[in-house]
Amino acid sequence: MPSLNRGFALTWLGHNSFKLVTRGARTVLIDPWVEGNPACPKELKTFDKIDVMTISHGHGDHMADAATLGKKFKPTIVCNYEIHLFLQKKGVPSTSPMNKGGTQEVAGLRFTMVHAVHSSGIEDGGQVIYGGEPCGFVITLEDGTRIYHAGDTGAHADMALIGELYAPDIALLPIGDLFTMSPREAAVAARMLKPRYIVPAHYGTFPALTGTPDMLRDELKQFGVKSEVVALRPGETLS
Ligand code: NI
Ligand code: MN
């Protein structure tokens, strides 16, 4: 694994879920889907603590474990207003809602909510509940490192704004195709975002998610984008 010589460890839990442990020993769970996540290694389905949780949108493969883990570990849950209302109703104690363009500081880290192009309905008891707008997050760590978790999204022109405003060092980009960007869109996204590293996600979980890191490397070359692809295996850590 390349070492960034900075204080954090980012572990891919499979699909679009990540665990981030910062220099200040804060544990951030990004898009909590572990229990039913076929790509998540068993030993990573349990936690010692969770300080902060971010939720990009209402789909089950991004928040199925939000209520359970939210009640157990009482992390501050950073999410949109509609998901906040939903989780409150489920008895989750510590949501901290926000909306796109805003930033809030939690546990010494900064969370900026940014645009994503997707949907966000929450399935609950056979009904679909309005889950607000899907989003991504730029997380600014104690040492200033900026990690952009795109959530589920197609490529969109606001990524140029995200690049200009937040200049992410690392971009966690979906590449699986079908429900999100494919490697081709992700390469153009990276051209706008200009991250030093790309960690591909939302691929390989199911056969239908066909994008691969090698395809992304080819597309980046085609588009003349210099970002380096760091392809983690589920359970593997970038530190
Ligand atoms: Ni989704
Ligand atoms: Mn998804």
PDB file of C-alpha atoms and ligand atoms in Angstrom:
ATOM      1  CA  MET A   1       0.000   0.000   0.000  1.00  0.00           C
ATOM      2  CA  PRO A   2       1.296   3.483  -0.731  1.00  0.00           C
ATOM      3  CA  SER A   3       1.953   5.381   2.455  1.00  0.00           C
ATOM      4  CA  LEU A   4       0.713   8.956   2.468  1.00  0.00           C
ATOM      5  CA  ASN A   5       2.815   9.627   5.556  1.00  0.00           C
ATOM      6  CA  ARG A   6      -0.177  11.254   7.144  1.00  0.00           C
ATOM      7  CA  GLY A   7      -2.228  10.253  10.097  1.00  0.00           C
ATOM      8  CA  PHE A   8      -5.111   8.071   9.049  1.00  0.00           C
ATOM      9  CA  ALA A   9      -6.121   4.546   8.077  1.00  0.00           C
ATOM     10  CA  LEU A  10      -8.872   4.053   5.512  1.00  0.00           C
ATOM     11  CA  THR A  11     -10.276   0.531   5.246  1.00  0.00           C
ATOM     12  CA  TRP A  12     -12.606  -0.555   2.462  1.00  0.00           C
ATOM     13  CA  LEU A  13     -15.459  -2.620   3.912  1.00  0.00           C
ATOM     14  CA  GLY A  14     -16.613  -3.603   0.430  1.00  0.00           C
ATOM     15  CA  HIS A  15     -19.209  -1.959  -1.823  1.00  0.00           C
ATOM     16  CA  ASN A  16     -19.334   1.742  -0.858  1.00  0.00           C
ATOM     17  CA  SER A  17     -18.643   1.377   2.872  1.00  0.00           C
ATOM     18  CA  PHE A  18     -15.403   2.547   4.472  1.00  0.00           C
ATOM     19  CA  LYS A  19     -13.981   2.749   7.960  1.00  0.00           C
ATOM     20  CA  LEU A  20     -11.711   5.706   8.593  1.00  0.00           C
ATOM     21  CA  VAL A  21      -9.522   5.967  11.689  1.00  0.00           C
ATOM     22  CA  THR A  22      -7.902   9.381  12.002  1.00  0.00           C
ATOM     23  CA  ARG A  23      -4.711  10.603  13.648  1.00  0.00           C
ATOM     24  CA  GLY A  24      -6.830  11.846  16.550  1.00  0.00           C
ATOM     25  CA  ALA A  25      -8.122   8.252  16.983  1.00  0.00           C
ATOM     26  CA  ARG A  26     -11.587   9.100  15.713  1.00  0.00           C
ATOM     27  CA  THR A  27     -13.458   6.286  13.993  1.00  0.00           C
ATOM     28  CA  VAL A  28     -15.670   7.346  11.108  1.00  0.00           C
ATOM     29  CA  LEU A  29     -17.975   4.818   9.437  1.00  0.00           C
ATOM     30  CA  ILE A  30     -18.887   5.899   5.907  1.00  0.00           C
ATOM     31  CA  ASP A  31     -22.152   4.422   4.537  1.00  0.00           C
ATOM     32  CA  PRO A  32     -22.946   1.753   7.108  1.00  0.00           C
ATOM     33  CA  TRP A  33     -23.632  -1.494   5.270  1.00  0.00           C
ATOM     34  CA  VAL A  34     -21.744  -4.340   6.897  1.00  0.00           C
ATOM     35  CA  GLU A  35     -24.100  -7.049   8.203  1.00  0.00           C
ATOM     36  CA  GLY A  36     -25.699  -7.974   4.866  1.00  0.00           C
ATOM     37  CA  ASN A  37     -22.765  -6.770   2.770  1.00  0.00           C
ATOM     38  CA  PRO A  38     -21.465  -9.866   0.960  1.00  0.00           C
ATOM     39  CA  ALA A  39     -18.113  -8.177   0.302  1.00  0.00           C
ATOM     40  CA  CYS A  40     -17.439  -7.176   3.921  1.00  0.00           C
ATOM     41  CA  PRO A  41     -14.983  -9.472   5.722  1.00  0.00           C
ATOM     42  CA  LYS A  42     -16.520 -11.028   8.838  1.00  0.00           C
ATOM     43  CA  GLU A  43     -13.957  -9.599  11.251  1.00  0.00           C
ATOM     44  CA  LEU A  44     -14.820  -6.070  10.088  1.00  0.00           C
ATOM     45  CA  LYS A  45     -18.540  -6.376  10.809  1.00  0.00           C
ATOM     46  CA  THR A  46     -17.904  -5.600  14.473  1.00  0.00           C
ATOM     47  CA  PHE A  47     -16.624  -2.345  15.935  1.00  0.00           C
ATOM     48  CA  ASP A  48     -14.937  -1.170  19.137  1.00  0.00           C
ATOM     49  CA  LYS A  49     -16.412   2.272  18.736  1.00  0.00           C
ATOM     50  CA  ILE A  50     -17.854   4.588  16.105  1.00  0.00           C
ATOM     51  CA  ASP A  51     -17.520   8.337  16.691  1.00  0.00           C
ATOM     52  CA  VAL A  52     -19.071   9.604  13.488  1.00  0.00           C
ATOM     53  CA  MET A  53     -21.183   8.019  10.757  1.00  0.00           C
ATOM     54  CA  THR A  54     -21.899   9.565   7.373  1.00  0.00           C
ATOM     55  CA  ILE A  55     -24.780   8.491   5.132  1.00  0.00           C
ATOM     56  CA  SER A  56     -24.770   9.422   1.451  1.00  0.00           C
ATOM     57  CA  HIS A  57     -28.361   8.413   0.662  1.00  0.00           C
ATOM     58  CA  GLY A  58     -31.298   6.282   1.704  1.00  0.00           C
ATOM     59  CA  HIS A  59     -30.643   3.039  -0.182  1.00  0.00           C
ATOM     60  CA  GLY A  60     -30.204  -0.102   1.896  1.00  0.00           C
ATOM     61  CA  ASP A  61     -26.741  -0.846   0.546  1.00  0.00           C
ATOM     62  CA  HIS A  62     -25.639   2.452   2.145  1.00  0.00           C
ATOM     63  CA  MET A  63     -27.547   2.662   5.418  1.00  0.00           C
ATOM     64  CA  ALA A  64     -29.025  -0.737   6.287  1.00  0.00           C
ATOM     65  CA  ASP A  65     -27.055  -0.839   9.563  1.00  0.00           C
ATOM     66  CA  ALA A  66     -27.435   2.847  10.458  1.00  0.00           C
ATOM     67  CA  ALA A  67     -30.161   2.375  13.079  1.00  0.00           C
ATOM     68  CA  THR A  68     -28.611  -0.686  14.755  1.00  0.00           C
ATOM     69  CA  LEU A  69     -25.087   0.743  14.916  1.00  0.00           C
ATOM     70  CA  GLY A  70     -26.433   4.208  15.690  1.00  0.00           C
ATOM     71  CA  LYS A  71     -28.215   2.940  18.797  1.00  0.00           C
ATOM     72  CA  LYS A  72     -25.341   0.725  19.891  1.00  0.00           C
ATOM     73  CA  PHE A  73     -22.410   3.146  19.517  1.00  0.00           C
ATOM     74  CA  LYS A  74     -24.219   6.498  19.527  1.00  0.00           C
ATOM     75  CA  PRO A  75     -22.023   8.085  16.874  1.00  0.00           C
ATOM     76  CA  THR A  76     -22.888  11.525  15.579  1.00  0.00           C
ATOM     77  CA  ILE A  77     -24.660  10.683  12.324  1.00  0.00           C
ATOM     78  CA  VAL A  78     -24.038  13.218   9.575  1.00  0.00           C
ATOM     79  CA  CYS A  79     -26.773  12.979   6.944  1.00  0.00           C
ATOM     80  CA  ASN A  80     -29.455  14.910   5.131  1.00  0.00           C
ATOM     81  CA  TYR A  81     -32.518  16.218   6.960  1.00  0.00           C
ATOM     82  CA  GLU A  82     -34.911  13.535   5.711  1.00  0.00           C
ATOM     83  CA  ILE A  83     -32.667  10.629   6.764  1.00  0.00           C
ATOM     84  CA  HIS A  84     -32.221  12.400  10.115  1.00  0.00           C
ATOM     85  CA  LEU A  85     -36.023  12.420  10.585  1.00  0.00           C
ATOM     86  CA  PHE A  86     -36.235   8.759   9.595  1.00  0.00           C
ATOM     87  CA  LEU A  87     -33.501   7.693  12.031  1.00  0.00           C
ATOM     88  CA  GLN A  88     -34.970   9.806  14.848  1.00  0.00           C
ATOM     89  CA  LYS A  89     -38.241   7.975  14.364  1.00  0.00           C
ATOM     90  CA  LYS A  90     -36.341   4.693  14.684  1.00  0.00           C
ATOM     91  CA  GLY A  91     -34.982   5.826  18.054  1.00  0.00           C
ATOM     92  CA  VAL A  92     -31.459   6.761  16.973  1.00  0.00           C
ATOM     93  CA  PRO A  93     -30.247   9.409  19.423  1.00  0.00           C
ATOM     94  CA  SER A  94     -27.533  11.480  17.809  1.00  0.00           C
ATOM     95  CA  THR A  95     -28.197  12.594  14.251  1.00  0.00           C
ATOM     96  CA  SER A  96     -26.745  15.884  13.042  1.00  0.00           C
ATOM     97  CA  PRO A  97     -28.487  16.902   9.819  1.00  0.00           C
ATOM     98  CA  MET A  98     -27.154  19.246   7.163  1.00  0.00           C
ATOM     99  CA  ASN A  99     -27.565  20.019   3.499  1.00  0.00           C
ATOM    100  CA  LYS A 100     -25.459  20.486   0.383  1.00  0.00           C
ATOM    101  CA  GLY A 101     -22.885  23.248   0.411  1.00  0.00           C
ATOM    102  CA  GLY A 102     -22.716  23.299   4.198  1.00  0.00           C
ATOM    103  CA  THR A 103     -19.922  22.192   6.507  1.00  0.00           C
ATOM    104  CA  GLN A 104     -20.068  21.075  10.110  1.00  0.00           C
ATOM    105  CA  GLU A 105     -17.343  20.130  12.546  1.00  0.00           C
ATOM    106  CA  VAL A 106     -17.778  16.888  14.437  1.00  0.00           C
ATOM    107  CA  ALA A 107     -15.156  15.325  16.711  1.00  0.00           C
ATOM    108  CA  GLY A 108     -12.483  17.659  15.370  1.00  0.00           C
ATOM    109  CA  LEU A 109     -13.187  16.710  11.741  1.00  0.00           C
ATOM    110  CA  ARG A 110     -14.954  18.769   9.120  1.00  0.00           C
ATOM    111  CA  PHE A 111     -17.771  17.348   7.020  1.00  0.00           C
ATOM    112  CA  THR A 112     -18.874  19.159   3.879  1.00  0.00           C
ATOM    113  CA  MET A 113     -21.951  17.852   2.095  1.00  0.00           C
ATOM    114  CA  VAL A 114     -21.705  17.993  -1.690  1.00  0.00           C
ATOM    115  CA  HIS A 115     -23.895  17.184  -4.656  1.00  0.00           C
ATOM    116  CA  ALA A 116     -24.487  13.720  -6.101  1.00  0.00           C
ATOM    117  CA  VAL A 117     -26.694  12.568  -8.984  1.00  0.00           C
ATOM    118  CA  HIS A 118     -28.684   9.531  -7.888  1.00  0.00           C
ATOM    119  CA  SER A 119     -31.876   8.786  -5.889  1.00  0.00           C
ATOM    120  CA  SER A 120     -32.452   8.305  -2.165  1.00  0.00           C
ATOM    121  CA  GLY A 121     -35.722   6.516  -1.302  1.00  0.00           C
ATOM    122  CA  ILE A 122     -35.682   4.560   1.969  1.00  0.00           C
ATOM    123  CA  GLU A 123     -37.298   1.127   1.889  1.00  0.00           C
ATOM    124  CA  ASP A 124     -39.097   0.434   5.148  1.00  0.00           C
ATOM    125  CA  GLY A 125     -41.712  -2.253   5.753  1.00  0.00           C
ATOM    126  CA  GLY A 126     -42.599  -2.583   2.077  1.00  0.00           C
ATOM    127  CA  GLN A 127     -42.967   1.182   1.634  1.00  0.00           C
ATOM    128  CA  VAL A 128     -40.624   3.671   0.047  1.00  0.00           C
ATOM    129  CA  ILE A 129     -40.093   6.725   2.234  1.00  0.00           C
ATOM    130  CA  TYR A 130     -38.757   9.973   0.805  1.00  0.00           C
ATOM    131  CA  GLY A 131     -35.071  10.077   1.717  1.00  0.00           C
ATOM    132  CA  GLY A 132     -34.189  13.573   0.567  1.00  0.00           C
ATOM    133  CA  GLU A 133     -31.420  14.150  -1.942  1.00  0.00           C
ATOM    134  CA  PRO A 134     -28.407  11.893  -2.369  1.00  0.00           C
ATOM    135  CA  CYS A 135     -25.062  13.455  -1.564  1.00  0.00           C
ATOM    136  CA  GLY A 136     -21.341  12.998  -1.216  1.00  0.00           C
ATOM    137  CA  PHE A 137     -19.033  14.237   1.542  1.00  0.00           C
ATOM    138  CA  VAL A 138     -15.665  15.927   1.699  1.00  0.00           C
ATOM    139  CA  ILE A 139     -14.101  14.990   5.029  1.00  0.00           C
ATOM    140  CA  THR A 140     -11.257  17.202   6.234  1.00  0.00           C
ATOM    141  CA  LEU A 141      -9.006  15.443   8.732  1.00  0.00           C
ATOM    142  CA  GLU A 142      -7.047  16.916  11.644  1.00  0.00           C
ATOM    143  CA  ASP A 143      -3.929  17.315   9.461  1.00  0.00           C
ATOM    144  CA  GLY A 144      -5.848  18.946   6.601  1.00  0.00           C
ATOM    145  CA  THR A 145      -6.048  15.844   4.386  1.00  0.00           C
ATOM    146  CA  ARG A 146      -9.267  15.930   2.392  1.00  0.00           C
ATOM    147  CA  ILE A 147     -11.110  12.741   1.474  1.00  0.00           C
ATOM    148  CA  TYR A 148     -14.046  12.921  -0.934  1.00  0.00           C
ATOM    149  CA  HIS A 149     -16.589  10.112  -0.685  1.00  0.00           C
ATOM    150  CA  ALA A 150     -18.744  10.537  -3.784  1.00  0.00           C
ATOM    151  CA  GLY A 151     -21.513   8.204  -2.596  1.00  0.00           C
ATOM    152  CA  ASP A 152     -23.542   6.773  -5.460  1.00  0.00           C
ATOM    153  CA  THR A 153     -23.463   9.168  -8.368  1.00  0.00           C
ATOM    154  CA  GLY A 154     -23.178   9.690 -12.057  1.00  0.00           C
ATOM    155  CA  ALA A 155     -20.544  12.089 -13.302  1.00  0.00           C
ATOM    156  CA  HIS A 156     -21.770  15.672 -12.992  1.00  0.00           C
ATOM    157  CA  ALA A 157     -20.407  19.123 -13.680  1.00  0.00           C
ATOM    158  CA  ASP A 158     -20.469  20.103  -9.984  1.00  0.00           C
ATOM    159  CA  MET A 159     -17.433  17.885  -9.575  1.00  0.00           C
ATOM    160  CA  ALA A 160     -15.451  20.758 -11.055  1.00  0.00           C
ATOM    161  CA  LEU A 161     -16.740  22.915  -8.178  1.00  0.00           C
ATOM    162  CA  ILE A 162     -15.855  20.224  -5.655  1.00  0.00           C
ATOM    163  CA  GLY A 163     -12.358  20.149  -7.130  1.00  0.00           C
ATOM    164  CA  GLU A 164     -12.066  23.933  -7.047  1.00  0.00           C
ATOM    165  CA  LEU A 165     -13.532  24.446  -3.576  1.00  0.00           C
ATOM    166  CA  TYR A 166     -12.115  21.478  -1.671  1.00  0.00           C
ATOM    167  CA  ALA A 167      -9.230  20.068  -3.774  1.00  0.00           C
ATOM    168  CA  PRO A 168      -9.577  16.525  -2.412  1.00  0.00           C
ATOM    169  CA  ASP A 169      -6.366  14.554  -1.887  1.00  0.00           C
ATOM    170  CA  ILE A 170      -8.187  11.236  -2.153  1.00  0.00           C
ATOM    171  CA  ALA A 171     -11.404  10.502  -4.032  1.00  0.00           C
ATOM    172  CA  LEU A 172     -13.490   7.427  -3.232  1.00  0.00           C
ATOM    173  CA  LEU A 173     -15.349   6.976  -6.510  1.00  0.00           C
ATOM    174  CA  PRO A 174     -17.973   4.425  -7.560  1.00  0.00           C
ATOM    175  CA  ILE A 175     -16.984   2.630 -10.781  1.00  0.00           C
ATOM    176  CA  GLY A 176     -19.329  -0.374 -10.939  1.00  0.00           C
ATOM    177  CA  ASP A 177     -21.649   0.968 -13.660  1.00  0.00           C
ATOM    178  CA  LEU A 178     -25.431   0.288 -13.837  1.00  0.00           C
ATOM    179  CA  PHE A 179     -26.394   2.168 -10.629  1.00  0.00           C
ATOM    180  CA  THR A 180     -23.438   4.584 -10.661  1.00  0.00           C
ATOM    181  CA  MET A 181     -20.617   5.822 -12.869  1.00  0.00           C
ATOM    182  CA  SER A 182     -18.641   3.326 -14.898  1.00  0.00           C
ATOM    183  CA  PRO A 183     -14.844   3.662 -15.184  1.00  0.00           C
ATOM    184  CA  ARG A 184     -15.260   6.003 -18.159  1.00  0.00           C
ATOM    185  CA  GLU A 185     -17.412   8.511 -16.249  1.00  0.00           C
ATOM    186  CA  ALA A 186     -15.156   8.122 -13.213  1.00  0.00           C
ATOM    187  CA  ALA A 187     -12.134   9.098 -15.322  1.00  0.00           C
ATOM    188  CA  VAL A 188     -13.844  12.306 -16.439  1.00  0.00           C
ATOM    189  CA  ALA A 189     -14.922  12.905 -12.832  1.00  0.00           C
ATOM    190  CA  ALA A 190     -11.285  12.589 -11.785  1.00  0.00           C
ATOM    191  CA  ARG A 191     -10.275  15.067 -14.477  1.00  0.00           C
ATOM    192  CA  MET A 192     -12.506  17.624 -12.723  1.00  0.00           C
ATOM    193  CA  LEU A 193     -11.637  16.628  -9.141  1.00  0.00           C
ATOM    194  CA  LYS A 194      -7.868  16.255  -9.663  1.00  0.00           C
ATOM    195  CA  PRO A 195      -7.283  14.009  -6.642  1.00  0.00           C
ATOM    196  CA  ARG A 196      -3.831  12.565  -6.033  1.00  0.00           C
ATOM    197  CA  TYR A 197      -5.338   9.140  -5.369  1.00  0.00           C
ATOM    198  CA  ILE A 198      -8.550   7.414  -6.414  1.00  0.00           C
ATOM    199  CA  VAL A 199      -9.916   4.518  -4.396  1.00  0.00           C
ATOM    200  CA  PRO A 200     -12.513   2.734  -6.565  1.00  0.00           C
ATOM    201  CA  ALA A 201     -15.691   1.462  -4.882  1.00  0.00           C
ATOM    202  CA  HIS A 202     -19.208   0.171  -5.629  1.00  0.00           C
ATOM    203  CA  TYR A 203     -17.928  -2.542  -7.975  1.00  0.00           C
ATOM    204  CA  GLY A 204     -17.585  -6.317  -7.811  1.00  0.00           C
ATOM    205  CA  THR A 205     -20.130  -6.731  -5.004  1.00  0.00           C
ATOM    206  CA  PHE A 206     -22.562  -8.310  -7.444  1.00  0.00           C
ATOM    207  CA  PRO A 207     -21.880  -9.601 -10.978  1.00  0.00           C
ATOM    208  CA  ALA A 208     -23.933  -6.692 -12.395  1.00  0.00           C
ATOM    209  CA  LEU A 209     -21.400  -4.137 -11.099  1.00  0.00           C
ATOM    210  CA  THR A 210     -18.890  -4.730 -13.846  1.00  0.00           C
ATOM    211  CA  GLY A 211     -16.406  -1.849 -13.658  1.00  0.00           C
ATOM    212  CA  THR A 212     -12.873  -2.715 -12.546  1.00  0.00           C
ATOM    213  CA  PRO A 213      -9.829  -0.739 -11.356  1.00  0.00           C
ATOM    214  CA  ASP A 214      -7.893  -1.816 -14.471  1.00  0.00           C
ATOM    215  CA  MET A 215     -10.630  -0.411 -16.686  1.00  0.00           C
ATOM    216  CA  LEU A 216     -10.402   2.819 -14.684  1.00  0.00           C
ATOM    217  CA  ARG A 217      -6.617   2.958 -15.185  1.00  0.00           C
ATOM    218  CA  ASP A 218      -7.119   2.568 -18.953  1.00  0.00           C
ATOM    219  CA  GLU A 219      -9.741   5.314 -19.050  1.00  0.00           C
ATOM    220  CA  LEU A 220      -7.580   7.678 -16.984  1.00  0.00           C
ATOM    221  CA  LYS A 221      -4.771   7.157 -19.482  1.00  0.00           C
ATOM    222  CA  GLN A 222      -7.158   7.858 -22.381  1.00  0.00           C
ATOM    223  CA  PHE A 223      -8.297  11.110 -20.777  1.00  0.00           C
ATOM    224  CA  GLY A 224      -4.783  12.104 -19.722  1.00  0.00           C
ATOM    225  CA  VAL A 225      -5.620  12.171 -16.007  1.00  0.00           C
ATOM    226  CA  LYS A 226      -2.674  11.752 -13.662  1.00  0.00           C
ATOM    227  CA  SER A 227      -4.459  10.506 -10.518  1.00  0.00           C
ATOM    228  CA  GLU A 228      -3.161   7.202  -9.169  1.00  0.00           C
ATOM    229  CA  VAL A 229      -5.624   4.337  -8.675  1.00  0.00           C
ATOM    230  CA  VAL A 230      -5.286   2.613  -5.309  1.00  0.00           C
ATOM    231  CA  ALA A 231      -7.321  -0.574  -5.685  1.00  0.00           C
ATOM    232  CA  LEU A 232      -8.015  -1.943  -2.221  1.00  0.00           C
ATOM    233  CA  ARG A 233      -9.428  -5.385  -1.625  1.00  0.00           C
ATOM    234  CA  PRO A 234     -12.340  -5.484   0.837  1.00  0.00           C
ATOM    235  CA  GLY A 235     -10.741  -5.382   4.277  1.00  0.00           C
ATOM    236  CA  GLU A 236      -7.562  -3.785   3.007  1.00  0.00           C
ATOM    237  CA  THR A 237      -6.345  -0.467   4.406  1.00  0.00           C
ATOM    238  CA  LEU A 238      -4.788   2.626   2.855  1.00  0.00           C
ATOM    239  CA  SER A 239      -2.646   4.290   5.484  1.00  0.00           C
TER     240      SER A 239
HETATM  241 NI    NI B   1     -27.862   3.906  -4.271  1.00  0.00          NI
HETATM  242 MN    MN B   2     -25.540   1.765  -3.974  1.00  0.00          MN
END
